[in-house]
Short mmCIF file of C-alpha atoms in Angstrom, two decimals:
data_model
loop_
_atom_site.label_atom_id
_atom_site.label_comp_id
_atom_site.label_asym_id
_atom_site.label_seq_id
_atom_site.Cartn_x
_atom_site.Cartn_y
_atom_site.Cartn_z
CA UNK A 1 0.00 0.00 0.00
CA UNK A 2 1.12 3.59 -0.76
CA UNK A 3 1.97 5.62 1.69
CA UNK A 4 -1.13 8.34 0.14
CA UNK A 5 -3.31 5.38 0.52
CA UNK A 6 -2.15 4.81 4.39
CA UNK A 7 -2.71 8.30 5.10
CA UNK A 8 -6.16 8.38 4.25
CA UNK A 9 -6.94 5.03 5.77
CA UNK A 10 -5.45 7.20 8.71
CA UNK A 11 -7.38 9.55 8.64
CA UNK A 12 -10.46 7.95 7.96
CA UNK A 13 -9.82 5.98 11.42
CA UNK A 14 -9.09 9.26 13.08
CA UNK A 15 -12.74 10.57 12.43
CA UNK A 16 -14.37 6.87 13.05
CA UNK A 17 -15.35 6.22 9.04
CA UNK A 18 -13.69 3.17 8.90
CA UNK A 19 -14.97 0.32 7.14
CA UNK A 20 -14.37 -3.15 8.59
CA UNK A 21 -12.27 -4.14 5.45
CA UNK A 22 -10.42 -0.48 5.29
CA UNK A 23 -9.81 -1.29 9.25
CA UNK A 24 -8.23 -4.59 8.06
CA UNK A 25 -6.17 -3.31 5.10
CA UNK A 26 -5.11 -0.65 7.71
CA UNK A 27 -3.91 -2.94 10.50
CA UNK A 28 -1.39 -4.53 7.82
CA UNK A 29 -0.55 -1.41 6.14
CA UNK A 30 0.57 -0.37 9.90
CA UNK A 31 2.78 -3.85 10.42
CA UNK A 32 4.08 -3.44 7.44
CA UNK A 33 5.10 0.34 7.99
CA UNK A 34 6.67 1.90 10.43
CA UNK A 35 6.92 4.91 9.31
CA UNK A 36 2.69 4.58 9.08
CA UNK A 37 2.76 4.28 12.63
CA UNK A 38 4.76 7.99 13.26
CA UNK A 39 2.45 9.70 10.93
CA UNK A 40 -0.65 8.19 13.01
CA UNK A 41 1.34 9.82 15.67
CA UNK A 42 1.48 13.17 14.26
CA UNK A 43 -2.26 12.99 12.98
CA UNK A 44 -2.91 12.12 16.61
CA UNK A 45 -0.92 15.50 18.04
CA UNK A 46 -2.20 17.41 15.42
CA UNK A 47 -5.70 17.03 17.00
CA UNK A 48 -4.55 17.93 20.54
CA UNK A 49 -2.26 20.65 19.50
CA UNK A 50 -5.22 23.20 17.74
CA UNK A 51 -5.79 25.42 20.25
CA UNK A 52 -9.84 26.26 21.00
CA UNK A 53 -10.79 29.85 19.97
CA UNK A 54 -9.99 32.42 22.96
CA UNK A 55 -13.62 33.52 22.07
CA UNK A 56 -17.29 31.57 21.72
CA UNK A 57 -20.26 33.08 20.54
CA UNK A 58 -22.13 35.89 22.56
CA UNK A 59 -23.50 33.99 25.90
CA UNK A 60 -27.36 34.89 25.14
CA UNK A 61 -27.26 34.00 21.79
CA UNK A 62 -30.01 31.89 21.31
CA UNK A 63 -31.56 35.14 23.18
CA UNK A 64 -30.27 36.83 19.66
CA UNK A 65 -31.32 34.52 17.39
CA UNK A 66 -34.77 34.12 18.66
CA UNK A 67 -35.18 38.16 18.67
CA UNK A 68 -33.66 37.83 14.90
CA UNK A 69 -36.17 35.44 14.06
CA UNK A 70 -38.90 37.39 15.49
CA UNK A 71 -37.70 40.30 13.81
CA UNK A 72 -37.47 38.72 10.56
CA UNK A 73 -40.71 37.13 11.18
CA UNK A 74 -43.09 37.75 7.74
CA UNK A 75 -46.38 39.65 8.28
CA UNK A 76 -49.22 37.28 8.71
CA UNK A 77 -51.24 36.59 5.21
CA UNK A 78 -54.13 39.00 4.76
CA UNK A 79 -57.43 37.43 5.54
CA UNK A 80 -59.44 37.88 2.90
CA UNK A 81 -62.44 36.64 4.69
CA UNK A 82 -64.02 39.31 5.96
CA UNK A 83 -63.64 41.34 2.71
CA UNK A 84 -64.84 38.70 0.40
CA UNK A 85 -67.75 38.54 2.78
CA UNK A 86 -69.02 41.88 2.56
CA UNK A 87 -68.14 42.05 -1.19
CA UNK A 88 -70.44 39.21 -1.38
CA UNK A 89 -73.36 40.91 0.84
CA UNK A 90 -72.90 44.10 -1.24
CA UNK A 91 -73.36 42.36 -4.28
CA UNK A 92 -76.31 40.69 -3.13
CA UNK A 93 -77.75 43.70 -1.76
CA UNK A 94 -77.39 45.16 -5.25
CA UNK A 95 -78.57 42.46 -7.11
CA UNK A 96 -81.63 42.70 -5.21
CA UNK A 97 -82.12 46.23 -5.53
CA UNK A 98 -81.81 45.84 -9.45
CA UNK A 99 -84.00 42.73 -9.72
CA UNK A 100 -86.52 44.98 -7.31
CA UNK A 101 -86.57 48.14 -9.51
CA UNK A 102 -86.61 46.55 -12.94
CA UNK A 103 -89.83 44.90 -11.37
CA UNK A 104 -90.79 47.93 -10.27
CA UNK A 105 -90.45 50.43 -13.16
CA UNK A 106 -94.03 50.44 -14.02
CA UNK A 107 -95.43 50.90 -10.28
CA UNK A 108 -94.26 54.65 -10.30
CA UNK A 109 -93.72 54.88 -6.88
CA UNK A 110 -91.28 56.30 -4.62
CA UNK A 111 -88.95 53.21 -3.70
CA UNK A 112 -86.28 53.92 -6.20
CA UNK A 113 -86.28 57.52 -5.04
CA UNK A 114 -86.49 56.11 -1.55
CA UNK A 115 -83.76 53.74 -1.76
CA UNK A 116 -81.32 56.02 -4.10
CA UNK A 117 -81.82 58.66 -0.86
CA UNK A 118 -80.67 56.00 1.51
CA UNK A 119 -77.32 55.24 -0.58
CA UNK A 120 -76.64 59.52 -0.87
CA UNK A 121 -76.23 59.34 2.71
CA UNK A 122 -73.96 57.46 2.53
CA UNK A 123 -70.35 58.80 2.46
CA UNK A 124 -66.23 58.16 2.83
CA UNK A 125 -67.38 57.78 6.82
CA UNK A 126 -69.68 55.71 7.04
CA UNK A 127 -69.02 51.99 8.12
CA UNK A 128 -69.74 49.86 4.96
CA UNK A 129 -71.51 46.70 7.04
CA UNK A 130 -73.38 49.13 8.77
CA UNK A 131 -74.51 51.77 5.31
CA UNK A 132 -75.19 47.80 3.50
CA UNK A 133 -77.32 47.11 6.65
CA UNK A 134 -79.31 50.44 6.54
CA UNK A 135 -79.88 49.89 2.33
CA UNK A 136 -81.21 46.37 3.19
CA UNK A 137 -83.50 48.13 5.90
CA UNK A 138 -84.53 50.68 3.61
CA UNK A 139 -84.90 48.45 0.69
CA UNK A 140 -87.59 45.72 3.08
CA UNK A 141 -89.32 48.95 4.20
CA UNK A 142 -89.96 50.29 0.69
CA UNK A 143 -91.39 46.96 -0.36
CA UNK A 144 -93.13 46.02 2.45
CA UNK A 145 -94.95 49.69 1.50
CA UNK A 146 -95.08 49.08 -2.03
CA UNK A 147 -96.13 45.60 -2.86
CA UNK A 148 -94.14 44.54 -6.42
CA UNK A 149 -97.70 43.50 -7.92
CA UNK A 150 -101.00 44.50 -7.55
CA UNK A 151 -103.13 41.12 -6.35
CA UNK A 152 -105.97 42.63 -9.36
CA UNK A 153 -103.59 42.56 -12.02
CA UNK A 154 -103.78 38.10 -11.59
CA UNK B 1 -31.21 12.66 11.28
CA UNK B 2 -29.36 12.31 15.09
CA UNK B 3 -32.39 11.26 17.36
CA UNK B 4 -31.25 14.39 19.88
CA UNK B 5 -31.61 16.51 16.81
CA UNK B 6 -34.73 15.46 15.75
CA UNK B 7 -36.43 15.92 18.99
CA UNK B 8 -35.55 19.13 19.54
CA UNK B 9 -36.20 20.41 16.53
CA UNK B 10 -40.04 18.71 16.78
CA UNK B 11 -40.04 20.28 19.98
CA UNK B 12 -39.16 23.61 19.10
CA UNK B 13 -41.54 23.40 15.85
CA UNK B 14 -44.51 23.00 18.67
CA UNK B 15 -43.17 26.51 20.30
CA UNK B 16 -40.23 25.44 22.65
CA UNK B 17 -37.98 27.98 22.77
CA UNK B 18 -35.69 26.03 25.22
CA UNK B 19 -35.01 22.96 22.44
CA UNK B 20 -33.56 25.53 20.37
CA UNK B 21 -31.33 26.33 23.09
CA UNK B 22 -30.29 22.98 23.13
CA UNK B 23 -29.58 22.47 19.81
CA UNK B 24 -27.41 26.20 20.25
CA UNK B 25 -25.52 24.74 22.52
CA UNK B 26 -24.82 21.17 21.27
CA UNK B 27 -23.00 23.22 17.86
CA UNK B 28 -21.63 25.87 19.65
CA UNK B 29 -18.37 24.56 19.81
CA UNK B 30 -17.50 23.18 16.72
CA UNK B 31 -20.23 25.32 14.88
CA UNK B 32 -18.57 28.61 16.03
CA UNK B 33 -14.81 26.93 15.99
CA UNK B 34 -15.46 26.71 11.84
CA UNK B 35 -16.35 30.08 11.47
CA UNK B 36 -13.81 31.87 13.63
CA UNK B 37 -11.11 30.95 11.58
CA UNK B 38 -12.78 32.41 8.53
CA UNK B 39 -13.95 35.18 9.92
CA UNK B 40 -12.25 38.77 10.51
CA UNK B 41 -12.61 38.97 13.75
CA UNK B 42 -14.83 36.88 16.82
CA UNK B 43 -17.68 40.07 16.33
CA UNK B 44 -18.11 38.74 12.89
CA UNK B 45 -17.69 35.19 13.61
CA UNK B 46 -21.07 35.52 16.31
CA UNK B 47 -22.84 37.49 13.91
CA UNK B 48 -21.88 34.51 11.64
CA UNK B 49 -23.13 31.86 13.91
CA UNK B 50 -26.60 33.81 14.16
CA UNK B 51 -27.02 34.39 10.88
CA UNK B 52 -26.80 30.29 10.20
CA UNK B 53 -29.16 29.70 12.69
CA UNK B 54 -31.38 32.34 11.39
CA UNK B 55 -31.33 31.20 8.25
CA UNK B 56 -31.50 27.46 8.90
CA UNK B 57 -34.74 27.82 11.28
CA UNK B 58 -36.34 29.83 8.79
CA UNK B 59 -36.01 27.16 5.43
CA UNK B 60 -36.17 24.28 8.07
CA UNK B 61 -38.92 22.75 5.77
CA UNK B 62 -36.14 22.06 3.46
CA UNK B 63 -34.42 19.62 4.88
CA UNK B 64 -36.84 17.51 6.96
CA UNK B 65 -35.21 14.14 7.67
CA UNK B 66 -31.94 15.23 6.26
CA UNK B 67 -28.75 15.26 8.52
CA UNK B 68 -29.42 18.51 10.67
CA UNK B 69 -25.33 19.06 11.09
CA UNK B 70 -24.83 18.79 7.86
CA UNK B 71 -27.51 21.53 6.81
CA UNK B 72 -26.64 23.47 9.49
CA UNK B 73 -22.90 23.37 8.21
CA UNK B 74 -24.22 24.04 4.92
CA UNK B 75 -25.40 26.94 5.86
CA UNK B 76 -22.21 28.20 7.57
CA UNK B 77 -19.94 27.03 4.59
CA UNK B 78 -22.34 29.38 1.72
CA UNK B 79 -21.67 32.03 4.70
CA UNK B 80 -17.79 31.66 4.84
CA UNK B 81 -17.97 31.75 0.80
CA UNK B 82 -19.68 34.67 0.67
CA UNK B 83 -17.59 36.46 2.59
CA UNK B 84 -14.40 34.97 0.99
CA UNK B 85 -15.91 36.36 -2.61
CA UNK B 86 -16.50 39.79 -1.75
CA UNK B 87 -12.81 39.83 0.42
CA UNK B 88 -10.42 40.32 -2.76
CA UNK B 89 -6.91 41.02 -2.04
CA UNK B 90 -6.18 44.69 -2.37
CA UNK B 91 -2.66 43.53 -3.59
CA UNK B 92 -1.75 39.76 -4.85
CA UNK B 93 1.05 38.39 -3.15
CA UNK B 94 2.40 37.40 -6.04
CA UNK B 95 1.98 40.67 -8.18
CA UNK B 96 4.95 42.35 -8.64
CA UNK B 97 6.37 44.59 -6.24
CA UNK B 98 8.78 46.92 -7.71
CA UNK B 99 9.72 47.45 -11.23
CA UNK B 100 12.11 44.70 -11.03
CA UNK B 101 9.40 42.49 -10.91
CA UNK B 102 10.64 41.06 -7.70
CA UNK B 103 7.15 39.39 -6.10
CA UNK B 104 5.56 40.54 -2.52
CA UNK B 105 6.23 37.37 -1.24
CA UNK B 106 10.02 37.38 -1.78
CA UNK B 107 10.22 40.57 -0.22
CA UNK B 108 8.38 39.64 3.03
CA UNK B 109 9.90 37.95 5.77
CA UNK B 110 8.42 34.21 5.61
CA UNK B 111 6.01 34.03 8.98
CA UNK B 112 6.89 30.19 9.20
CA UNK B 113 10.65 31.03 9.60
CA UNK B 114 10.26 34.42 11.23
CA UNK B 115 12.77 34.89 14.51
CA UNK B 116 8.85 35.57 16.29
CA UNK B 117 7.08 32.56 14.81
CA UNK B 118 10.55 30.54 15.91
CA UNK B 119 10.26 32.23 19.31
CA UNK B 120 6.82 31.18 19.69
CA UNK B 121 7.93 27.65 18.79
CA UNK B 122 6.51 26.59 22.27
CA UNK B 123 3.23 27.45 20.91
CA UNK B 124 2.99 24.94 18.05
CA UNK B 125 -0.82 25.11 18.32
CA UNK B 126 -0.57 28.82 17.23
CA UNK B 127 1.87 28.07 14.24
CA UNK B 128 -0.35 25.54 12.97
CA UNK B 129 -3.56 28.48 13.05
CA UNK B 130 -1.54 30.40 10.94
CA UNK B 131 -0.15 27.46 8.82
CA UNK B 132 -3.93 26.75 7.85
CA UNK B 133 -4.79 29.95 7.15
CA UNK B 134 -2.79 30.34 4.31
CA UNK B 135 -4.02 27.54 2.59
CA UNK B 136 -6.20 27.54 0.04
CA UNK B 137 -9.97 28.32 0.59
CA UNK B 138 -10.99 24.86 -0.21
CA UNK B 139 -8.46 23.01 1.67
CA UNK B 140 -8.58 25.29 4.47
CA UNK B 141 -11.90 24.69 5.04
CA UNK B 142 -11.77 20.68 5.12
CA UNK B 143 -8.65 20.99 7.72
CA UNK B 144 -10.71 23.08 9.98
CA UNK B 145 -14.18 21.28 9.36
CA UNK B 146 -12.06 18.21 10.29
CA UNK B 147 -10.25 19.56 13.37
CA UNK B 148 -12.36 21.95 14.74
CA UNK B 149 -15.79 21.41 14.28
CA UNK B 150 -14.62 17.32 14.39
CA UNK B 151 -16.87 16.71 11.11
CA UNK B 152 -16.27 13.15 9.35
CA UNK B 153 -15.21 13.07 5.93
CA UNK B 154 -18.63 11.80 5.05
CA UNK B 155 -19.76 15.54 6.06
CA UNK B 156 -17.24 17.40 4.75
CA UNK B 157 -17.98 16.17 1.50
CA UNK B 158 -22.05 17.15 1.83
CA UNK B 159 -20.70 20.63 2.81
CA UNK B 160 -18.44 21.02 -0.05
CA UNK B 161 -20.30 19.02 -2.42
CA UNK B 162 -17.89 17.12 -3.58
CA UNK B 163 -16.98 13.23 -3.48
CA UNK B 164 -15.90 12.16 -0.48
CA UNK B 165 -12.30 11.15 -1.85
CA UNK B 166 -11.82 14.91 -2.79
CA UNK B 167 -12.41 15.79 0.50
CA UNK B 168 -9.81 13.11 1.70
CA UNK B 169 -7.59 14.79 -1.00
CA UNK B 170 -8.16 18.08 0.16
CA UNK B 171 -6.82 17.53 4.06
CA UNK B 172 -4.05 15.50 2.58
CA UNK B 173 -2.75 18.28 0.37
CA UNK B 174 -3.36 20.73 3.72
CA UNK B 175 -1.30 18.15 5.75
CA UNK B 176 1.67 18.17 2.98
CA UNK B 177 1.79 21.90 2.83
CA UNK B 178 1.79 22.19 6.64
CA UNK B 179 4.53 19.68 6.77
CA UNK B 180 6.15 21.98 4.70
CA UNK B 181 5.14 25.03 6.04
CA UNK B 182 6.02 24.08 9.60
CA UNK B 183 8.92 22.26 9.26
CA UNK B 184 11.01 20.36 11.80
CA UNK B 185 7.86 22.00 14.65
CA UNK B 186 5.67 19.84 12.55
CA UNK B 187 7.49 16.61 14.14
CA UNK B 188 6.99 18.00 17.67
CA UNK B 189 3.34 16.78 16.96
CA UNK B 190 4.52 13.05 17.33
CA UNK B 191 5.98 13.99 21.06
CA UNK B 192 2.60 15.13 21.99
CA UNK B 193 1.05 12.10 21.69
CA UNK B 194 0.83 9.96 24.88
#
């Protein structure tokens, strides 16, 4: 066996790799090599002579690195919910209104006026839930008034 | 993955803060020992170790059942390279110095052979530091993945991505220039062996 070969072998037993045949071939590369046996030596000190770093990292670093983490922490996904929601109750509301005043064209009364007043009061300020609440109001209160047929037109 | 590993990091996934400590301290040593000789100075070599664990907690999903030391290493090593891109030399050692064309090198005392390098003699540990560091990037790193974050071959390889005979290769050509480097203090290491 070369001494390259020898050396890695070596090494390889050094960090506990060794295979069971590269732990045999070793063992008779070392009886056969004296010289193997001084460099084992050396690879041996080598380990014990590196001195440990004068310094470690900071003592509260986990302390760090949990503040880091929290700091780098994403903001939480919009929820989409509550928007979708009302988008949804809005659009129903208005679909509703249109279905009632196409019906309603010919009764020439004052719900369209009645309604349309309720959404001008609305403004920039005003809580959407609670302006889409006072339309539907409005809206039931105009019809309950104004009946969408007349029971003599059957 | 190591079974110590594993738990902690399941425990820390359900909001225990104290696994992670755990895991801190189980790689502090060797963890920290890689990057210190990389780094400029031990400021940058904690902000170093932060950073890894920073960055692996946050892509933890990425390696799942894979070797946590290895990742964590992983991390370190793309660290250590990033730094070592951005630090170029400001002068080559082996540009030329004068108009002679007489090298930096040649004109520098040699810090193996120095009268203060042979003074600190005692201190072998300390020659081979400086021994390593001028090695080459690549083989610098295996030598002190090897001897001071005690990482097997098998590791150093998944770190470097390479085969795990270039790794071998690697700390052998670190071990000849040392030889080299160091000398007659290089056979010293065979004394301090019991």
């Amino acid at each position: 066996m070369n001494p390259k070969d020898l050396e890695q072998l070596l090494l390889l037993e050094q960090s506990g790799e060794l295979t069971p045949q590269q732990q045999r071939r070793l063992e008779a590369g070392l009886a056969a090599a004296p010289a193997a046996r001084q460099l084992r030596r050396e690879l041996q000190g080598l380990a014990r002579a590196i001195p440990e770093p004068s310094t470690g990292p900071a003592p509260d670093a986990t302390e760090k690195i949990l503040a880091r983490l929290a700091a780098n922490r994403p903001a939480p996904a919009h929820n989409w919910f509550p928007t979708l929601a009302a988008a949804a109750a809005l659009a129903l509301l208005l679909g509703s209104y249109a279905l009632h005043s196409s019906r309603s064209l010919d009764a020439g009364t004052g719900r369209a006026q009645a309604t349309q007043s309720a959404m001008l009061d609305a403004d920039e300020w005003t809580d959407p839930l609670e302006q889409e609440f006072a339309d539907l109001e409005n809206l039931f209160r105009v019809m309950a008034e104004q009946p969408l047929f007349d029971l003599a037109d059957l | 993955m190591d079974h110590d590993d594993a738990t902690c990091l399941a425990a820390w996934r359900r909001g225990d803060t104290e696994a992670l400590g755990a895991l801190v301290e189980k790689y502090r040593r060797p963890l920290f020992g890689y990057l210190v000789r990389f780094a400029n100075d031990p400021h940058q070599a904690d902000e170093w170790f932060q950073e890894t664990w920073v960055r692996a907690i946050q892509h933890m999903n990425l390696f799942r059942q894979r070797n946590f030391q290895g990742w964590l290493f992983r991390i370190a090593h793309n660290l250590v390279v990033d730094h070592l891109r951005r630090k170029k030399p400001e002068v080559s050692l082996d540009a030329p110095a004068t108009e002679e064309g007489a090298p930096w090198k040649a004109r520098l005392a040699d810090p193996a052979l120095s009268p203060a390098l042979a003074a600190a003699g005692r201190d072998l540990g300390r020659q081979i530091e400086a021994a390593a560091n001028r090695l080459p990037p690549e083989q610098r790193e295996v030598f002190w993945l090897r001897m001071a974050a005690d990482l097997p071959f098998k590791e150093i390889a998944r770190v470097q991505r390479v085969s795990i005979n270039t790794a071998l290769a690697r700390m052998q050509y670190a071990l000849d220039k040392l030889r080299a480097d160091l000398g007659p203090a290089y056979r010293e290491l065979q004394e301090m062996t019991p």
